[in-house]
Structures are given as C-alpha cells and as structure tokens.
PDB file of C-alpha atoms in Angstrom:
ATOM      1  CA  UNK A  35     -18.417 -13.185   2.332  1.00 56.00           C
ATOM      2  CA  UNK A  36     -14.859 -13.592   4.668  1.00 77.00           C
ATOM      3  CA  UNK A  37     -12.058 -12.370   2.689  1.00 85.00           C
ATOM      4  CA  UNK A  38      -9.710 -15.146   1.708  1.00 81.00           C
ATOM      5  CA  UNK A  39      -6.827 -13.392   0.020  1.00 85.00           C
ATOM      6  CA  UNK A  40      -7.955 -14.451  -3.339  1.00 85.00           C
ATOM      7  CA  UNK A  41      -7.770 -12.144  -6.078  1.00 89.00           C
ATOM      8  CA  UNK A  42      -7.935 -13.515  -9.053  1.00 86.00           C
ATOM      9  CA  UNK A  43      -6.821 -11.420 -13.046  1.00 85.00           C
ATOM     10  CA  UNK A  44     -10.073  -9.703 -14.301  1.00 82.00           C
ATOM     11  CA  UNK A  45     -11.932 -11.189 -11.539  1.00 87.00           C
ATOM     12  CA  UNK A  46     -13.493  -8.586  -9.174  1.00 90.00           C
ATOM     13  CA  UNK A  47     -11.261  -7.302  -6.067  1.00 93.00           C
ATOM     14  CA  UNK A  48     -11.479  -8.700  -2.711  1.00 95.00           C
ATOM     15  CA  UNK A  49     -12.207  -6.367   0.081  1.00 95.00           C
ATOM     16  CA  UNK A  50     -11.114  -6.860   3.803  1.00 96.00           C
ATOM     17  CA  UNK A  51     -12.705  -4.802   7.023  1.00 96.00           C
ATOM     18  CA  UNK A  52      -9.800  -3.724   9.655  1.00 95.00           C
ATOM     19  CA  UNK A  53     -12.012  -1.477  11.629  1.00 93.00           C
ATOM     20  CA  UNK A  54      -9.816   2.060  11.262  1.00 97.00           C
ATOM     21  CA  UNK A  55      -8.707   0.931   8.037  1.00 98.00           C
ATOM     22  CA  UNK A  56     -10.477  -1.071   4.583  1.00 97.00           C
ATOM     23  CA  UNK A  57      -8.245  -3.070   2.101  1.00 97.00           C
ATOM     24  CA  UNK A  58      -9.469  -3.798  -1.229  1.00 97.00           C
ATOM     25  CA  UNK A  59      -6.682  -6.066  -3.523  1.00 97.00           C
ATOM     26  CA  UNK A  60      -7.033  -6.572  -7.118  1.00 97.00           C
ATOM     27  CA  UNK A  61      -5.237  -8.456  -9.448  1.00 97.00           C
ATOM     28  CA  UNK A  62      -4.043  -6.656 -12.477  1.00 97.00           C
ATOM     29  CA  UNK A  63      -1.843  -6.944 -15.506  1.00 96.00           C
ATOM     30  CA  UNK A  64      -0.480 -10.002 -17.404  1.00 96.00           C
ATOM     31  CA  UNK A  65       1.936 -11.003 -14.613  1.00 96.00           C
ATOM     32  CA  UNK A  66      -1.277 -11.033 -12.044  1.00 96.00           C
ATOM     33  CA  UNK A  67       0.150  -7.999  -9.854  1.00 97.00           C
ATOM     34  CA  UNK A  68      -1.227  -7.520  -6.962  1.00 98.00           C
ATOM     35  CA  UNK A  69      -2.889  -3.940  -6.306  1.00 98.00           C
ATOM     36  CA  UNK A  70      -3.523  -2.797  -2.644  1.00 98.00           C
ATOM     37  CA  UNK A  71      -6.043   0.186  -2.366  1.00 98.00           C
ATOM     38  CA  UNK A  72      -5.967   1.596   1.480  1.00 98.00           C
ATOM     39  CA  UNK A  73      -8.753   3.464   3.041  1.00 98.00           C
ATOM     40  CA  UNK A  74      -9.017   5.074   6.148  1.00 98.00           C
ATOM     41  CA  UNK A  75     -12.543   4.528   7.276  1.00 98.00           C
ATOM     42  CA  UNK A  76     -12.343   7.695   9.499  1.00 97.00           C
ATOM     43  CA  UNK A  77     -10.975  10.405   7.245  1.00 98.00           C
ATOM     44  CA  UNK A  78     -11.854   8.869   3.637  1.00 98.00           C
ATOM     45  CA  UNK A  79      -8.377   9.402   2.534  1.00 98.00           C
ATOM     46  CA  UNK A  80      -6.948   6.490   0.685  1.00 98.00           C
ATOM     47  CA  UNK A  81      -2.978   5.204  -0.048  1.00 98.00           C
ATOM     48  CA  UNK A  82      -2.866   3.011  -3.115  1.00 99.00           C
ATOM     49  CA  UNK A  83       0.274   0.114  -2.925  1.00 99.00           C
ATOM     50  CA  UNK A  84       1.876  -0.662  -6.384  1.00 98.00           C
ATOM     51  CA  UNK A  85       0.299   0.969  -9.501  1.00 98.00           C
ATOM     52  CA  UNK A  86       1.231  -2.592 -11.149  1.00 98.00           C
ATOM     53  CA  UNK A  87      -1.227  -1.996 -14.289  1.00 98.00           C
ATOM     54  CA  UNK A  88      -4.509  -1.346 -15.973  1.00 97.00           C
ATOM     55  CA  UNK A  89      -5.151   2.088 -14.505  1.00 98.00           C
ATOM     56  CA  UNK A  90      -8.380   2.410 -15.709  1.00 98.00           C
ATOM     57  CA  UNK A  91      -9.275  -0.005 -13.272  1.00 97.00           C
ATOM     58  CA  UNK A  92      -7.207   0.880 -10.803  1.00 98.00           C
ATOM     59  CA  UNK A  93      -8.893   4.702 -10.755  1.00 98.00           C
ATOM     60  CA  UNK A  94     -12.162   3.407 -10.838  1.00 97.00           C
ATOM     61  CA  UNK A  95     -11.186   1.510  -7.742  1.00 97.00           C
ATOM     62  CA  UNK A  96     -10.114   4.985  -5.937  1.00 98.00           C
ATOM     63  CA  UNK A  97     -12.922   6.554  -7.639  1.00 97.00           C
ATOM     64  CA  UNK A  98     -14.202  10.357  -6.146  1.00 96.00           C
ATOM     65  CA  UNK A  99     -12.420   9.475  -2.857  1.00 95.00           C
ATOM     66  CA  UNK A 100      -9.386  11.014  -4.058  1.00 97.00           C
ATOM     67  CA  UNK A 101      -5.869   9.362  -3.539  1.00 98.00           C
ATOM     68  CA  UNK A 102      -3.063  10.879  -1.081  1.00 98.00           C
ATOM     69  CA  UNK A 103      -0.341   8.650  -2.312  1.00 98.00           C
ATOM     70  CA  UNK A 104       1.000   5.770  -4.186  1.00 98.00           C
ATOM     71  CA  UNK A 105       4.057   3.424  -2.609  1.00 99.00           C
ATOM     72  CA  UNK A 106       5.698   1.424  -5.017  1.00 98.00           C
ATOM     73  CA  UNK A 107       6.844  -1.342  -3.403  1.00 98.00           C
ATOM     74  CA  UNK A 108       9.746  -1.843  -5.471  1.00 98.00           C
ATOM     75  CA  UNK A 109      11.304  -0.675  -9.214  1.00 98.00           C
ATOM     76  CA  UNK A 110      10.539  -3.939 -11.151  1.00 98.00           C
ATOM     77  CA  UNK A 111       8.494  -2.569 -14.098  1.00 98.00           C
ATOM     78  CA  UNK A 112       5.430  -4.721 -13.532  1.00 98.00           C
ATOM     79  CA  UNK A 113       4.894  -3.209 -10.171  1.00 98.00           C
ATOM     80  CA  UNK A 114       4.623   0.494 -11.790  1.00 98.00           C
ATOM     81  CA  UNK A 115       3.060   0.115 -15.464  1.00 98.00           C
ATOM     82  CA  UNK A 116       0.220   2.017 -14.337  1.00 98.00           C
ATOM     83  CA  UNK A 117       1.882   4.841 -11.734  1.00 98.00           C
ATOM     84  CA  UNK A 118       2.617   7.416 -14.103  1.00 98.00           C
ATOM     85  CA  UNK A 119      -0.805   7.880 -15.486  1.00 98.00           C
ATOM     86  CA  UNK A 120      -2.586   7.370 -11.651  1.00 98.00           C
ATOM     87  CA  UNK A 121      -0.601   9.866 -10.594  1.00 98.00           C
ATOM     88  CA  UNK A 122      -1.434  12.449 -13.248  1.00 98.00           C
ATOM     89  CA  UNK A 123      -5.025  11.412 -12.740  1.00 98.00           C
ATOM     90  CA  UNK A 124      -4.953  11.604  -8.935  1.00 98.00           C
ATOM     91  CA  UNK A 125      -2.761  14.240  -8.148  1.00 98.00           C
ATOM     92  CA  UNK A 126      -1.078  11.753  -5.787  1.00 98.00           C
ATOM     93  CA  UNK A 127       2.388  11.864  -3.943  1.00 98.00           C
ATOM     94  CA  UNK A 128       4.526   8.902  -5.450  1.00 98.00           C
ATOM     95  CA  UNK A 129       6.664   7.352  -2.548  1.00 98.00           C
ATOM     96  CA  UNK A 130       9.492   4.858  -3.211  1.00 98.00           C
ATOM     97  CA  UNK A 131      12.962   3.778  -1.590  1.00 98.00           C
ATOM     98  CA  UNK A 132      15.817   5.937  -2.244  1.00 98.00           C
ATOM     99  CA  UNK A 133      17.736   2.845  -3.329  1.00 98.00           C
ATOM    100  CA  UNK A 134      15.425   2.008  -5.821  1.00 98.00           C
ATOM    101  CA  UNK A 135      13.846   5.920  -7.539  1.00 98.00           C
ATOM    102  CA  UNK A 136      15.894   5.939 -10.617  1.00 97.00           C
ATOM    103  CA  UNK A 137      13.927   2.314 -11.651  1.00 97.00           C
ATOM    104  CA  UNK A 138      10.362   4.399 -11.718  1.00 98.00           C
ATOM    105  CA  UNK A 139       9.351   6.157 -14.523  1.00 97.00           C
ATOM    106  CA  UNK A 140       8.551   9.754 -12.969  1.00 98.00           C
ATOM    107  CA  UNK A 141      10.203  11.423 -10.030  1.00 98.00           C
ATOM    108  CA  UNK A 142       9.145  10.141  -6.731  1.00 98.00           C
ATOM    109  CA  UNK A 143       9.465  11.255  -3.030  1.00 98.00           C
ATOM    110  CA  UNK A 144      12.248   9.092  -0.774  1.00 98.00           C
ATOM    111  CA  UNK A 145      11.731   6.729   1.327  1.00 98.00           C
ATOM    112  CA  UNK A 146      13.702   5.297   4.250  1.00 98.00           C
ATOM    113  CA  UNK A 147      14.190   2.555   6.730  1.00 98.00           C
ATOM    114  CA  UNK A 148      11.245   3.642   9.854  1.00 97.00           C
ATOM    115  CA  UNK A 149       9.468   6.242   7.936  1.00 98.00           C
ATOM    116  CA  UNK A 150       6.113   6.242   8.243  1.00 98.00           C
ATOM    117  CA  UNK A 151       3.229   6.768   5.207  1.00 98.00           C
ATOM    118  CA  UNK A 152       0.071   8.546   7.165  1.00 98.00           C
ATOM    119  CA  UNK A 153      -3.421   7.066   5.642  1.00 98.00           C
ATOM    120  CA  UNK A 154      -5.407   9.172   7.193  1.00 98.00           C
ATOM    121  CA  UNK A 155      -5.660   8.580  11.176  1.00 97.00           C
ATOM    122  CA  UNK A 156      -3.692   5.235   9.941  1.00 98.00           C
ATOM    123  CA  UNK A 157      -0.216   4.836   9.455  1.00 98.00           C
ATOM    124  CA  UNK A 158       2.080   2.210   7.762  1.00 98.00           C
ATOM    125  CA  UNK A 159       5.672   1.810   8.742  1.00 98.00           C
ATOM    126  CA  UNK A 160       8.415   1.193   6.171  1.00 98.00           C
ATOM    127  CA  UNK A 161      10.627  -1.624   6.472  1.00 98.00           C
ATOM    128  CA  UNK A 162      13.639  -2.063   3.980  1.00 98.00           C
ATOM    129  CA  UNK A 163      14.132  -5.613   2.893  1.00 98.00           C
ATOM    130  CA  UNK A 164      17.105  -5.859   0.473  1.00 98.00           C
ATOM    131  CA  UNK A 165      17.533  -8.650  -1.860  1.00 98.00           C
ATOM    132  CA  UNK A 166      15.080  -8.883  -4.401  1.00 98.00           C
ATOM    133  CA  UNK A 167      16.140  -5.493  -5.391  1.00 98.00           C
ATOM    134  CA  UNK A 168      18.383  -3.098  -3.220  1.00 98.00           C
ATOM    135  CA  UNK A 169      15.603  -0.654  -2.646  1.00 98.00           C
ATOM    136  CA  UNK A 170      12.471  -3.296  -2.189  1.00 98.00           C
ATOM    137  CA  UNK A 171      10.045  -2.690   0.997  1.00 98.00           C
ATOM    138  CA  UNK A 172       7.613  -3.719   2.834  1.00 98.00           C
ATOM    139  CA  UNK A 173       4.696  -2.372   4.752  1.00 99.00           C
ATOM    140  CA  UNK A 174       3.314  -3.049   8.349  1.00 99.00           C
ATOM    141  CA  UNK A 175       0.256  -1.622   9.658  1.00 98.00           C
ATOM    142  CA  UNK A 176      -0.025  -2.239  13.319  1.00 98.00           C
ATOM    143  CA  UNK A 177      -4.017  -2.583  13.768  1.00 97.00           C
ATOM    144  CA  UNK A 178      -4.601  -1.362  17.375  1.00 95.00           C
ATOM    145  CA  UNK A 179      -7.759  -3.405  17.383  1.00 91.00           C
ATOM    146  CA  UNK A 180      -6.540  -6.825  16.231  1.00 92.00           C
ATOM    147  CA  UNK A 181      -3.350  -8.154  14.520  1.00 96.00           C
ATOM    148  CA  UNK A 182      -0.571  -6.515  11.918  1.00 98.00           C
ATOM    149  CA  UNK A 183      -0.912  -6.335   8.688  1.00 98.00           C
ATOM    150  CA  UNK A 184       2.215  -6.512   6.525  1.00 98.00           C
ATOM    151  CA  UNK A 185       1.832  -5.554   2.903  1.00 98.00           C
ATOM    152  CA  UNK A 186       5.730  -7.712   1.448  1.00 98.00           C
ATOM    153  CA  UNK A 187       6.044  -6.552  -2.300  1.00 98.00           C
ATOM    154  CA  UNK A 188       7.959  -9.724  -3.938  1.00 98.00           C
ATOM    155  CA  UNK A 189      10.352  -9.891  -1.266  1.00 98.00           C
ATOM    156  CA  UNK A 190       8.060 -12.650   0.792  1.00 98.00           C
ATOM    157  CA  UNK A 191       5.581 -15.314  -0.605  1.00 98.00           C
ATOM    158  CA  UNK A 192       3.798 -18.155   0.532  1.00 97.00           C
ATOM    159  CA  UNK A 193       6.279 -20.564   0.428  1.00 98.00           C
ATOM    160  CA  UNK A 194       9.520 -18.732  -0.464  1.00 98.00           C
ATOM    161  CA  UNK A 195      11.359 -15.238  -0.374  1.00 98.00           C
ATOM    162  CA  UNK A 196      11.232 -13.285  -3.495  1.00 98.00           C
ATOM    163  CA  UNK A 197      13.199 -13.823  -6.659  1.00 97.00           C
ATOM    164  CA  UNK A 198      17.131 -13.216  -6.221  1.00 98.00           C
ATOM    165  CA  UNK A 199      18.318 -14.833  -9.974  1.00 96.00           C
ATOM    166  CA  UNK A 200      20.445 -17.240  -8.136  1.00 95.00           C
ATOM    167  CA  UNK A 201      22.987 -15.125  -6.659  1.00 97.00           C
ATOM    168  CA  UNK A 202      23.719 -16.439  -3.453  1.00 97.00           C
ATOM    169  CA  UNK A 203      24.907 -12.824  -2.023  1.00 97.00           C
ATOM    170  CA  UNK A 204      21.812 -11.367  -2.858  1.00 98.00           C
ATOM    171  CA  UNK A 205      19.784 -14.567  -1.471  1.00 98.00           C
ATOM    172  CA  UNK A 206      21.738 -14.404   1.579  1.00 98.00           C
ATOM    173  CA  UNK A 207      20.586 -10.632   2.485  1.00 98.00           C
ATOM    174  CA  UNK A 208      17.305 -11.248   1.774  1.00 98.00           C
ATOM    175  CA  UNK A 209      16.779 -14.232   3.762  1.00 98.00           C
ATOM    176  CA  UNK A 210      18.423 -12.660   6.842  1.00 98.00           C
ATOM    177  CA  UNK A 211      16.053  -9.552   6.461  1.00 98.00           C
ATOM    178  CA  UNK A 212      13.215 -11.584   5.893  1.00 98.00           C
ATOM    179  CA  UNK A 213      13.746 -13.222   9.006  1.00 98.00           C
ATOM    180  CA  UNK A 214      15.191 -10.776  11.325  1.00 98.00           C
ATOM    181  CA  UNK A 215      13.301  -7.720  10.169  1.00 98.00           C
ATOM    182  CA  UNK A 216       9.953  -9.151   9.858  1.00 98.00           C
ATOM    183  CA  UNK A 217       9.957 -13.061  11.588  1.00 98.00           C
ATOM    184  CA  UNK A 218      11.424 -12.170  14.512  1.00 98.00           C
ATOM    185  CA  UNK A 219       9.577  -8.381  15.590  1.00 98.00           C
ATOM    186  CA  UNK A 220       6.322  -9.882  14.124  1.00 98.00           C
ATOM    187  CA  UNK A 221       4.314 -12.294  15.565  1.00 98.00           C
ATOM    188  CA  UNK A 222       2.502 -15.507  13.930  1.00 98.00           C
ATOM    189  CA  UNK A 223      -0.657 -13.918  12.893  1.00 98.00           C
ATOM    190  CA  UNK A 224       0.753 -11.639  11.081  1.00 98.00           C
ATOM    191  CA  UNK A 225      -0.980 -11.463   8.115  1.00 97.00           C
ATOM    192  CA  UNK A 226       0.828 -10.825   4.893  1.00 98.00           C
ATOM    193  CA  UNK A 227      -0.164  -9.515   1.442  1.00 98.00           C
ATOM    194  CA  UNK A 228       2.841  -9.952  -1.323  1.00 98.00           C
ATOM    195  CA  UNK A 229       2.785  -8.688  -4.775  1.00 98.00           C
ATOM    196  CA  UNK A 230       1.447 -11.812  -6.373  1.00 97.00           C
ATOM    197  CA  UNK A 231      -0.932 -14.645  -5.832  1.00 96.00           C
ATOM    198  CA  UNK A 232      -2.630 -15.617  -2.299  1.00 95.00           C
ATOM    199  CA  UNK A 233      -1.728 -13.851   0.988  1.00 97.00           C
ATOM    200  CA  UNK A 234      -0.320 -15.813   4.205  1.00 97.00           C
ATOM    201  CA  UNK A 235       0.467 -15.410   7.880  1.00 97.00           C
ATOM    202  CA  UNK A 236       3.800 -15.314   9.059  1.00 98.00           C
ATOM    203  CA  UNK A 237       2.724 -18.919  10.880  1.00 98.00           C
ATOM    204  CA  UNK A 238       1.971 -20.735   8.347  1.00 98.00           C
ATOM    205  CA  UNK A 239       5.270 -19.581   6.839  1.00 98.00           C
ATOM    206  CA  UNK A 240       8.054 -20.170  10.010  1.00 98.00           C
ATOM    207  CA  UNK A 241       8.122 -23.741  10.227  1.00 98.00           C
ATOM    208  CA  UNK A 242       9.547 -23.478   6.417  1.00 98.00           C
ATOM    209  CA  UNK A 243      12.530 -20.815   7.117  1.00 98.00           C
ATOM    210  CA  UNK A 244      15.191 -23.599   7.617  1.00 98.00           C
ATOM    211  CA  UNK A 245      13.911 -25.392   4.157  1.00 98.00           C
ATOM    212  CA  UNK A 246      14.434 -21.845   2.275  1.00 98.00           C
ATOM    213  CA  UNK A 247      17.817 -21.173   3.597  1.00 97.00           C
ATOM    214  CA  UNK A 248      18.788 -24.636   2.638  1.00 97.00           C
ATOM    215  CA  UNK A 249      17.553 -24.939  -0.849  1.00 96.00           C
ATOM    216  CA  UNK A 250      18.591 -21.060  -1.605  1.00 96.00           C
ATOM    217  CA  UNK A 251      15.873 -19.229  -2.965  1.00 94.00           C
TER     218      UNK A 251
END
C-alpha cells in the first residue's frame, strides 16, 4: 500500500520507503501526536522524533534495533510524555534546542541552528523556527535519491503555521521563519511531516502564505 501520511490514534503506523532511510509515523496520545521512528536501512541504527506518548508502543516500534537518539521537536508537554521512560529503556541520547531544555523533563544534549543529527549513513539538519515556542525545530533530510523530507514539529501544518496564542510578535517571527527558512531554500515537493494530523508538501501549502500572514495565525 502507498503511504498517504495518514496515521490515525490506536490505528496501526504508516510506514514510508526513502531508499537510505525508512519512516514509520504513529499517532499516539490523547492529543493524536505524531511519532516519527527513523531507520537507516544501511546501518540499522534508528533516531526516534518526539517521544509524544504511550511508550509502550513507542518501544515496541524501535523494538531489538536499538535507538541512537530521540529529538524533541519542541518543550510542549504533549510532545515528550513518553521521553523520559524511552530513554531509560533505550539508552538513547535526548537532543533538544538550547532555547527550549529547561521545558523537558530530564537533561538533554543542545541543539543549534545547522547542526546535524547522524542516523546512521543518514543525516538530518536542524533548522530553528521560533514562534510557536522560542526553542521549536524542524528537521530536513535531504534524500540524495529523490526529494527532502522535512519533519516541522507544530511550527507548520497543512493549512497554517503553528499555534502562537494570538500574540502578533510571536506570529510575526514565526511566519517570517516559516517562509524564509524553509519556503524559500526548499523546493515544492518538499514533503512535510508536522506533529499532528496529515502530512503536506510545501506546494500544496505556498499559494496560501499571503492568506496566513493576513488573517494572523
């Protein structure tokens, strides 16, 4: 079956093949968080993106595999229910933006605008996206054989940037990073995986930038 981006809570995961790398998304938790386990299909070794919740299932996901790391995306508590106790399970390095460590729940290595997080022969580069919260990220894969991959954390939807609670300073540096950090060095087929509900490519999503900057939010 093509993978459609659909994930749906307690439904099984949807699994995508990239060639060097496999993504298998889940939906967990009562807020439908979505869970990104990475696999490099040459090495084995596998990078889990936001330990939202239910970490039973998420560990049966990584199963014997092992897991190298685990990036939180950002420090809202519904992205990192279930960290602490994958983490102790795993052994696994816990990666998070500097601006936004003191919201996790257990000490976590620092993360920075153009660092990179290795899976395996893979390799995902970290893009800070202020707004939604000052330390949120996202996550580009550059697949050599086909198009980027951009893993967005709540800070881009289908349809909309993430949440800013109406403050129209925080809206306006989202917005502009949205746009000038990933819309313009990405191009249309980007395809993007946020932290909830279905994914989208960067196409289908330009033609609506003016709308969002209008309507603020």
């Amino acid at each position: 079956m093509s993978y459609t981006g659909d994930a749906t809570a307690g439904g099984p995961p949807a699994f995508r093949e990239l060639g060097r790398l496999t993504v298998t998304k889940v939906s967990v938790g009562p807020m439908d968080n979505n869970a990104y386990l990475l696999r490099c299909t040459g090495t084995g070794e596998q990078v889990l993106i936001d330990a939202a919740n239910e970490a039973p299932r998420l560990l049966d996901l990584v199963g014997d595999a092992g897991l190298a790391a685990v990036v939180t995306t950002h420090r809202h508590m519904d992205h990192w229910v279930a960290l602490e106790e994958v983490v102790a399970k795993t052994g696994a390095r816990a990666l998070v933006h500097a601006d936004d460590a003191d919201g996790l729940p257990i000490e976590a290595e620092r993360l920075a605008e153009g660092d990179t997080v290795p899976v395996g022969d893979c390799a995902l580069e970290v893009i800070h996206v202020k707004g939604h919260t000052p330390g949120s990220i996202a996550l580009l894969y550059r697949d050599p054989a086909g198009t980027p991959h951009l893993f967005t954390g709540d800070s881009l939807f289908p349809g909309g940037v993430g949440n800013t609670d109406q403050d129209p300073e925080r809206f306006g540096r989202l917005i502009d990073d949205v746009e000038h950090k990933l819309f313009d060095q990405l191009p249309d087929e980007t395809w993007f995986y946020p932290g909830h509900g279905r994914d989208s490519t960067l196409g289908a999503e330009r033609p609506s930038l003016p709308q969002w900057r209008a309507r603020g939010w």
